Amino acid sequence: MYVSARSDYAVRAMLAVAQRHPEVVKAAVLAANQDIPYSFLQGILLDLRRAGLLHSLRGADGGYALTRAPGEITVGDVLRATGGALTTVRGVPAEVTAYRGVAVGLGEVWLSVHRAIEGVVDRASLADLLAPVDRPARDAADRPPCVA
Protein backbone atom coordinates (compact mmCIF):
# COMPACT_ATOMS: atom_id res chain seq x y z
CA MET A 1 0.00 0.00 0.00
CA TYR A 2 1.28 3.41 -0.94
CA VAL A 3 -0.01 6.35 1.11
CA SER A 4 0.12 9.48 -1.02
CA ALA A 5 0.55 12.98 0.37
CA ARG A 6 -3.09 13.60 -0.60
CA SER A 7 -4.31 10.65 1.48
CA ASP A 8 -2.08 11.55 4.43
CA TYR A 9 -3.29 15.17 4.33
CA ALA A 10 -6.91 14.00 4.10
CA VAL A 11 -6.65 11.83 7.22
CA ARG A 12 -4.86 14.60 9.10
CA ALA A 13 -7.51 17.16 8.09
CA MET A 14 -10.31 14.80 9.11
CA LEU A 15 -8.65 14.22 12.48
CA ALA A 16 -8.41 17.96 13.05
CA VAL A 17 -12.10 18.39 12.21
CA ALA A 18 -13.02 15.34 14.34
CA GLN A 19 -11.16 16.76 17.32
CA ARG A 20 -13.41 19.84 17.22
CA HIS A 21 -16.63 17.89 16.41
CA PRO A 22 -19.40 19.11 16.25
CA GLU A 23 -17.87 22.56 15.67
CA VAL A 24 -17.21 23.99 12.22
CA VAL A 25 -13.53 24.39 11.29
CA LYS A 26 -12.25 26.80 8.65
CA ALA A 27 -10.10 25.44 5.84
CA ALA A 28 -7.41 28.05 6.51
CA VAL A 29 -7.15 26.86 10.12
CA LEU A 30 -6.84 23.24 9.00
CA ALA A 31 -4.15 24.15 6.49
CA ALA A 32 -2.14 26.17 9.01
CA ASN A 33 -2.46 23.71 11.90
CA GLN A 34 -1.57 20.67 9.80
CA ASP A 35 1.01 22.28 7.49
CA ILE A 36 -1.03 21.44 4.41
CA PRO A 37 -0.80 23.72 1.37
CA TYR A 38 -4.10 25.61 1.34
CA SER A 39 -4.81 25.21 -2.38
CA PHE A 40 -4.08 21.46 -2.17
CA LEU A 41 -6.34 21.16 0.88
CA GLN A 42 -9.23 22.80 -0.99
CA GLY A 43 -9.37 19.90 -3.46
CA ILE A 44 -9.10 17.33 -0.67
CA LEU A 45 -11.96 18.92 1.25
CA LEU A 46 -14.07 18.88 -1.92
CA ASP A 47 -13.43 15.12 -2.31
CA LEU A 48 -14.33 14.52 1.34
CA ARG A 49 -17.52 16.55 0.97
CA ARG A 50 -18.51 14.70 -2.23
CA ALA A 51 -17.93 11.39 -0.41
CA GLY A 52 -20.37 12.49 2.30
CA LEU A 53 -17.78 12.65 5.08
CA LEU A 54 -17.86 16.44 5.52
CA HIS A 55 -20.39 19.15 5.02
CA SER A 56 -19.52 22.76 4.43
CA LEU A 57 -21.08 26.00 5.59
CA ARG A 58 -20.55 29.26 3.72
CA GLY A 59 -20.08 32.70 5.13
CA ALA A 60 -18.01 34.38 7.82
CA ASP A 61 -18.82 31.63 10.31
CA GLY A 62 -18.48 28.91 7.70
CA GLY A 63 -16.13 26.01 7.45
CA TYR A 64 -16.26 22.22 7.53
CA ALA A 65 -17.79 19.73 9.94
CA LEU A 66 -18.16 15.96 10.03
CA THR A 67 -21.39 14.47 8.74
CA ARG A 68 -21.20 11.66 11.32
CA ALA A 69 -19.63 11.13 14.72
CA PRO A 70 -15.84 10.52 14.71
CA GLY A 71 -16.41 6.93 15.83
CA GLU A 72 -18.47 6.26 12.70
CA ILE A 73 -15.86 7.40 10.17
CA THR A 74 -12.91 5.12 9.50
CA VAL A 75 -9.50 5.76 8.03
CA GLY A 76 -10.62 3.47 5.20
CA ASP A 77 -13.54 5.79 4.44
CA VAL A 78 -11.16 8.74 4.14
CA LEU A 79 -8.59 6.85 2.04
CA ARG A 80 -11.25 5.64 -0.40
CA ALA A 81 -12.69 9.16 -0.70
CA THR A 82 -9.35 10.65 -1.69
CA GLY A 83 -7.39 7.84 -3.28
CA GLY A 84 -9.84 5.29 -4.63
CA ALA A 85 -8.75 1.66 -4.28
CA LEU A 86 -6.77 0.82 -1.16
CA THR A 87 -4.48 -1.64 -2.92
CA THR A 88 -3.41 -1.51 -6.54
CA VAL A 89 -1.13 -3.64 -8.66
CA ARG A 90 0.40 -1.61 -11.49
CA GLY A 91 -2.41 0.91 -11.08
CA VAL A 92 -5.23 -1.67 -11.18
CA PRO A 93 -7.30 -2.53 -8.08
CA ALA A 94 -6.05 -5.77 -6.52
CA GLU A 95 -9.54 -7.29 -6.81
CA VAL A 96 -9.40 -7.31 -10.62
CA THR A 97 -5.84 -8.48 -11.24
CA ALA A 98 -5.58 -11.73 -13.17
CA TYR A 99 -2.60 -13.95 -13.88
CA ARG A 100 -1.95 -17.01 -16.00
CA GLY A 101 0.50 -19.86 -15.91
CA VAL A 102 3.01 -20.03 -13.10
CA ALA A 103 1.86 -16.68 -11.67
CA VAL A 104 -1.81 -17.68 -11.26
CA GLY A 105 -1.47 -17.86 -7.45
CA LEU A 106 -0.13 -14.30 -7.26
CA GLY A 107 -3.62 -12.81 -7.55
CA GLU A 108 -4.58 -14.46 -4.25
CA VAL A 109 -1.51 -12.98 -2.56
CA TRP A 110 -2.52 -9.48 -3.67
CA LEU A 111 -6.08 -10.10 -2.48
CA SER A 112 -4.76 -11.24 0.90
CA VAL A 113 -2.68 -8.07 1.16
CA HIS A 114 -5.76 -6.04 0.23
CA ARG A 115 -7.92 -7.77 2.87
CA ALA A 116 -5.25 -7.22 5.53
CA ILE A 117 -5.05 -3.51 4.73
CA GLU A 118 -8.86 -3.25 4.71
CA GLY A 119 -8.94 -4.96 8.09
CA VAL A 120 -6.71 -2.32 9.59
CA VAL A 121 -8.06 0.86 8.01
CA ASP A 122 -11.72 -0.15 8.30
CA ARG A 123 -11.39 -0.84 12.03
CA ALA A 124 -9.51 2.34 12.89
CA SER A 125 -12.01 5.17 13.36
CA LEU A 126 -11.17 8.83 13.74
CA ALA A 127 -12.23 8.52 17.38
CA ASP A 128 -9.73 5.67 17.86
CA LEU A 129 -6.91 7.84 16.52
CA LEU A 130 -7.94 10.79 18.68
CA ALA A 131 -8.05 8.66 21.81
CA PRO A 132 -4.38 9.14 22.76
CA VAL A 133 -4.89 12.93 22.57
CA ASP A 134 -8.29 13.09 24.24
CA ARG A 135 -8.11 10.25 26.77
CA PRO A 136 -5.49 8.43 28.84
CA ALA A 137 -3.39 5.88 26.95
CA ARG A 138 -5.00 2.49 26.39
CA ASP A 139 -3.38 -0.90 26.60
CA ALA A 140 -1.89 -2.12 23.33
CA ALA A 141 -4.51 -4.88 23.22
CA ASP A 142 -7.28 -2.25 23.04
CA ARG A 143 -5.80 -0.31 20.12
CA PRO A 144 -6.67 -0.95 16.50
CA PRO A 145 -4.25 -3.46 14.99
CA CYS A 146 -1.31 -2.15 13.05
CA VAL A 147 0.34 -3.90 10.14
CA ALA A 148 4.12 -3.67 10.19
PDB file of C-alpha atoms in Angstrom:
ATOM      1  CA  MET A   1       0.000   0.000   0.000  1.00  0.00           C
ATOM      2  CA  TYR A   2       1.282   3.412  -0.944  1.00  0.00           C
ATOM      3  CA  VAL A   3      -0.011   6.350   1.112  1.00  0.00           C
ATOM      4  CA  SER A   4       0.121   9.481  -1.016  1.00  0.00           C
ATOM      5  CA  ALA A   5       0.549  12.980   0.370  1.00  0.00           C
ATOM      6  CA  ARG A   6      -3.085  13.599  -0.598  1.00  0.00           C
ATOM      7  CA  SER A   7      -4.308  10.650   1.482  1.00  0.00           C
ATOM      8  CA  ASP A   8      -2.082  11.552   4.433  1.00  0.00           C
ATOM      9  CA  TYR A   9      -3.292  15.165   4.332  1.00  0.00           C
ATOM     10  CA  ALA A  10      -6.911  13.995   4.105  1.00  0.00           C
ATOM     11  CA  VAL A  11      -6.654  11.831   7.218  1.00  0.00           C
ATOM     12  CA  ARG A  12      -4.860  14.602   9.096  1.00  0.00           C
ATOM     13  CA  ALA A  13      -7.506  17.158   8.092  1.00  0.00           C
ATOM     14  CA  MET A  14     -10.311  14.804   9.106  1.00  0.00           C
ATOM     15  CA  LEU A  15      -8.653  14.217  12.481  1.00  0.00           C
ATOM     16  CA  ALA A  16      -8.405  17.962  13.045  1.00  0.00           C
ATOM     17  CA  VAL A  17     -12.099  18.389  12.205  1.00  0.00           C
ATOM     18  CA  ALA A  18     -13.020  15.341  14.336  1.00  0.00           C
ATOM     19  CA  GLN A  19     -11.157  16.755  17.324  1.00  0.00           C
ATOM     20  CA  ARG A  20     -13.410  19.837  17.216  1.00  0.00           C
ATOM     21  CA  HIS A  21     -16.627  17.887  16.409  1.00  0.00           C
ATOM     22  CA  PRO A  22     -19.399  19.111  16.246  1.00  0.00           C
ATOM     23  CA  GLU A  23     -17.867  22.556  15.673  1.00  0.00           C
ATOM     24  CA  VAL A  24     -17.210  23.985  12.221  1.00  0.00           C
ATOM     25  CA  VAL A  25     -13.533  24.390  11.286  1.00  0.00           C
ATOM     26  CA  LYS A  26     -12.245  26.804   8.648  1.00  0.00           C
ATOM     27  CA  ALA A  27     -10.097  25.435   5.836  1.00  0.00           C
ATOM     28  CA  ALA A  28      -7.410  28.045   6.510  1.00  0.00           C
ATOM     29  CA  VAL A  29      -7.154  26.862  10.125  1.00  0.00           C
ATOM     30  CA  LEU A  30      -6.844  23.239   8.998  1.00  0.00           C
ATOM     31  CA  ALA A  31      -4.149  24.148   6.491  1.00  0.00           C
ATOM     32  CA  ALA A  32      -2.145  26.166   9.008  1.00  0.00           C
ATOM     33  CA  ASN A  33      -2.457  23.712  11.897  1.00  0.00           C
ATOM     34  CA  GLN A  34      -1.572  20.665   9.804  1.00  0.00           C
ATOM     35  CA  ASP A  35       1.009  22.284   7.491  1.00  0.00           C
ATOM     36  CA  ILE A  36      -1.031  21.439   4.409  1.00  0.00           C
ATOM     37  CA  PRO A  37      -0.799  23.722   1.371  1.00  0.00           C
ATOM     38  CA  TYR A  38      -4.101  25.611   1.341  1.00  0.00           C
ATOM     39  CA  SER A  39      -4.805  25.211  -2.378  1.00  0.00           C
ATOM     40  CA  PHE A  40      -4.084  21.463  -2.168  1.00  0.00           C
ATOM     41  CA  LEU A  41      -6.341  21.163   0.880  1.00  0.00           C
ATOM     42  CA  GLN A  42      -9.227  22.804  -0.987  1.00  0.00           C
ATOM     43  CA  GLY A  43      -9.369  19.902  -3.455  1.00  0.00           C
ATOM     44  CA  ILE A  44      -9.100  17.330  -0.673  1.00  0.00           C
ATOM     45  CA  LEU A  45     -11.957  18.924   1.249  1.00  0.00           C
ATOM     46  CA  LEU A  46     -14.072  18.877  -1.915  1.00  0.00           C
ATOM     47  CA  ASP A  47     -13.435  15.122  -2.313  1.00  0.00           C
ATOM     48  CA  LEU A  48     -14.334  14.515   1.337  1.00  0.00           C
ATOM     49  CA  ARG A  49     -17.516  16.549   0.965  1.00  0.00           C
ATOM     50  CA  ARG A  50     -18.509  14.696  -2.226  1.00  0.00           C
ATOM     51  CA  ALA A  51     -17.935  11.390  -0.407  1.00  0.00           C
ATOM     52  CA  GLY A  52     -20.368  12.486   2.304  1.00  0.00           C
ATOM     53  CA  LEU A  53     -17.784  12.650   5.083  1.00  0.00           C
ATOM     54  CA  LEU A  54     -17.858  16.435   5.524  1.00  0.00           C
ATOM     55  CA  HIS A  55     -20.394  19.152   5.017  1.00  0.00           C
ATOM     56  CA  SER A  56     -19.518  22.762   4.433  1.00  0.00           C
ATOM     57  CA  LEU A  57     -21.075  25.998   5.587  1.00  0.00           C
ATOM     58  CA  ARG A  58     -20.555  29.258   3.718  1.00  0.00           C
ATOM     59  CA  GLY A  59     -20.076  32.701   5.131  1.00  0.00           C
ATOM     60  CA  ALA A  60     -18.012  34.379   7.823  1.00  0.00           C
ATOM     61  CA  ASP A  61     -18.824  31.627  10.314  1.00  0.00           C
ATOM     62  CA  GLY A  62     -18.483  28.909   7.699  1.00  0.00           C
ATOM     63  CA  GLY A  63     -16.132  26.006   7.451  1.00  0.00           C
ATOM     64  CA  TYR A  64     -16.260  22.224   7.532  1.00  0.00           C
ATOM     65  CA  ALA A  65     -17.792  19.732   9.945  1.00  0.00           C
ATOM     66  CA  LEU A  66     -18.162  15.960  10.033  1.00  0.00           C
ATOM     67  CA  THR A  67     -21.392  14.470   8.736  1.00  0.00           C
ATOM     68  CA  ARG A  68     -21.204  11.661  11.319  1.00  0.00           C
ATOM     69  CA  ALA A  69     -19.626  11.128  14.715  1.00  0.00           C
ATOM     70  CA  PRO A  70     -15.839  10.517  14.708  1.00  0.00           C
ATOM     71  CA  GLY A  71     -16.409   6.926  15.831  1.00  0.00           C
ATOM     72  CA  GLU A  72     -18.472   6.263  12.703  1.00  0.00           C
ATOM     73  CA  ILE A  73     -15.859   7.400  10.167  1.00  0.00           C
ATOM     74  CA  THR A  74     -12.907   5.124   9.503  1.00  0.00           C
ATOM     75  CA  VAL A  75      -9.502   5.756   8.033  1.00  0.00           C
ATOM     76  CA  GLY A  76     -10.617   3.467   5.196  1.00  0.00           C
ATOM     77  CA  ASP A  77     -13.544   5.792   4.442  1.00  0.00           C
ATOM     78  CA  VAL A  78     -11.155   8.741   4.138  1.00  0.00           C
ATOM     79  CA  LEU A  79      -8.594   6.846   2.037  1.00  0.00           C
ATOM     80  CA  ARG A  80     -11.248   5.636  -0.399  1.00  0.00           C
ATOM     81  CA  ALA A  81     -12.686   9.155  -0.698  1.00  0.00           C
ATOM     82  CA  THR A  82      -9.349  10.646  -1.692  1.00  0.00           C
ATOM     83  CA  GLY A  83      -7.390   7.839  -3.277  1.00  0.00           C
ATOM     84  CA  GLY A  84      -9.837   5.286  -4.635  1.00  0.00           C
ATOM     85  CA  ALA A  85      -8.746   1.664  -4.285  1.00  0.00           C
ATOM     86  CA  LEU A  86      -6.768   0.816  -1.159  1.00  0.00           C
ATOM     87  CA  THR A  87      -4.481  -1.641  -2.920  1.00  0.00           C
ATOM     88  CA  THR A  88      -3.412  -1.511  -6.538  1.00  0.00           C
ATOM     89  CA  VAL A  89      -1.135  -3.638  -8.656  1.00  0.00           C
ATOM     90  CA  ARG A  90       0.400  -1.613 -11.487  1.00  0.00           C
ATOM     91  CA  GLY A  91      -2.405   0.906 -11.083  1.00  0.00           C
ATOM     92  CA  VAL A  92      -5.231  -1.665 -11.185  1.00  0.00           C
ATOM     93  CA  PRO A  93      -7.297  -2.530  -8.078  1.00  0.00           C
ATOM     94  CA  ALA A  94      -6.050  -5.768  -6.519  1.00  0.00           C
ATOM     95  CA  GLU A  95      -9.539  -7.288  -6.807  1.00  0.00           C
ATOM     96  CA  VAL A  96      -9.397  -7.311 -10.616  1.00  0.00           C
ATOM     97  CA  THR A  97      -5.841  -8.480 -11.237  1.00  0.00           C
ATOM     98  CA  ALA A  98      -5.577 -11.729 -13.170  1.00  0.00           C
ATOM     99  CA  TYR A  99      -2.604 -13.949 -13.877  1.00  0.00           C
ATOM    100  CA  ARG A 100      -1.946 -17.008 -16.004  1.00  0.00           C
ATOM    101  CA  GLY A 101       0.503 -19.859 -15.905  1.00  0.00           C
ATOM    102  CA  VAL A 102       3.012 -20.034 -13.095  1.00  0.00           C
ATOM    103  CA  ALA A 103       1.855 -16.678 -11.675  1.00  0.00           C
ATOM    104  CA  VAL A 104      -1.810 -17.682 -11.260  1.00  0.00           C
ATOM    105  CA  GLY A 105      -1.470 -17.858  -7.451  1.00  0.00           C
ATOM    106  CA  LEU A 106      -0.135 -14.301  -7.258  1.00  0.00           C
ATOM    107  CA  GLY A 107      -3.622 -12.812  -7.545  1.00  0.00           C
ATOM    108  CA  GLU A 108      -4.578 -14.455  -4.250  1.00  0.00           C
ATOM    109  CA  VAL A 109      -1.510 -12.981  -2.564  1.00  0.00           C
ATOM    110  CA  TRP A 110      -2.517  -9.479  -3.669  1.00  0.00           C
ATOM    111  CA  LEU A 111      -6.084 -10.104  -2.476  1.00  0.00           C
ATOM    112  CA  SER A 112      -4.759 -11.240   0.900  1.00  0.00           C
ATOM    113  CA  VAL A 113      -2.678  -8.072   1.158  1.00  0.00           C
ATOM    114  CA  HIS A 114      -5.762  -6.042   0.232  1.00  0.00           C
ATOM    115  CA  ARG A 115      -7.919  -7.769   2.866  1.00  0.00           C
ATOM    116  CA  ALA A 116      -5.249  -7.219   5.527  1.00  0.00           C
ATOM    117  CA  ILE A 117      -5.055  -3.514   4.726  1.00  0.00           C
ATOM    118  CA  GLU A 118      -8.859  -3.249   4.714  1.00  0.00           C
ATOM    119  CA  GLY A 119      -8.945  -4.963   8.089  1.00  0.00           C
ATOM    120  CA  VAL A 120      -6.707  -2.322   9.593  1.00  0.00           C
ATOM    121  CA  VAL A 121      -8.056   0.855   8.009  1.00  0.00           C
ATOM    122  CA  ASP A 122     -11.718  -0.152   8.300  1.00  0.00           C
ATOM    123  CA  ARG A 123     -11.392  -0.843  12.035  1.00  0.00           C
ATOM    124  CA  ALA A 124      -9.513   2.344  12.891  1.00  0.00           C
ATOM    125  CA  SER A 125     -12.015   5.169  13.358  1.00  0.00           C
ATOM    126  CA  LEU A 126     -11.169   8.830  13.736  1.00  0.00           C
ATOM    127  CA  ALA A 127     -12.230   8.521  17.379  1.00  0.00           C
ATOM    128  CA  ASP A 128      -9.729   5.669  17.861  1.00  0.00           C
ATOM    129  CA  LEU A 129      -6.914   7.837  16.517  1.00  0.00           C
ATOM    130  CA  LEU A 130      -7.937  10.791  18.682  1.00  0.00           C
ATOM    131  CA  ALA A 131      -8.053   8.656  21.805  1.00  0.00           C
ATOM    132  CA  PRO A 132      -4.380   9.139  22.755  1.00  0.00           C
ATOM    133  CA  VAL A 133      -4.887  12.928  22.567  1.00  0.00           C
ATOM    134  CA  ASP A 134      -8.291  13.088  24.237  1.00  0.00           C
ATOM    135  CA  ARG A 135      -8.108  10.248  26.768  1.00  0.00           C
ATOM    136  CA  PRO A 136      -5.492   8.426  28.840  1.00  0.00           C
ATOM    137  CA  ALA A 137      -3.385   5.877  26.949  1.00  0.00           C
ATOM    138  CA  ARG A 138      -4.997   2.490  26.386  1.00  0.00           C
ATOM    139  CA  ASP A 139      -3.382  -0.902  26.603  1.00  0.00           C
ATOM    140  CA  ALA A 140      -1.886  -2.118  23.330  1.00  0.00           C
ATOM    141  CA  ALA A 141      -4.511  -4.884  23.220  1.00  0.00           C
ATOM    142  CA  ASP A 142      -7.284  -2.250  23.044  1.00  0.00           C
ATOM    143  CA  ARG A 143      -5.802  -0.314  20.125  1.00  0.00           C
ATOM    144  CA  PRO A 144      -6.670  -0.946  16.498  1.00  0.00           C
ATOM    145  CA  PRO A 145      -4.247  -3.462  14.992  1.00  0.00           C
ATOM    146  CA  CYS A 146      -1.310  -2.150  13.049  1.00  0.00           C
ATOM    147  CA  VAL A 147       0.335  -3.899  10.139  1.00  0.00           C
ATOM    148  CA  ALA A 148       4.122  -3.666  10.190  1.00  0.00           C
TER     149      ALA A 148
END
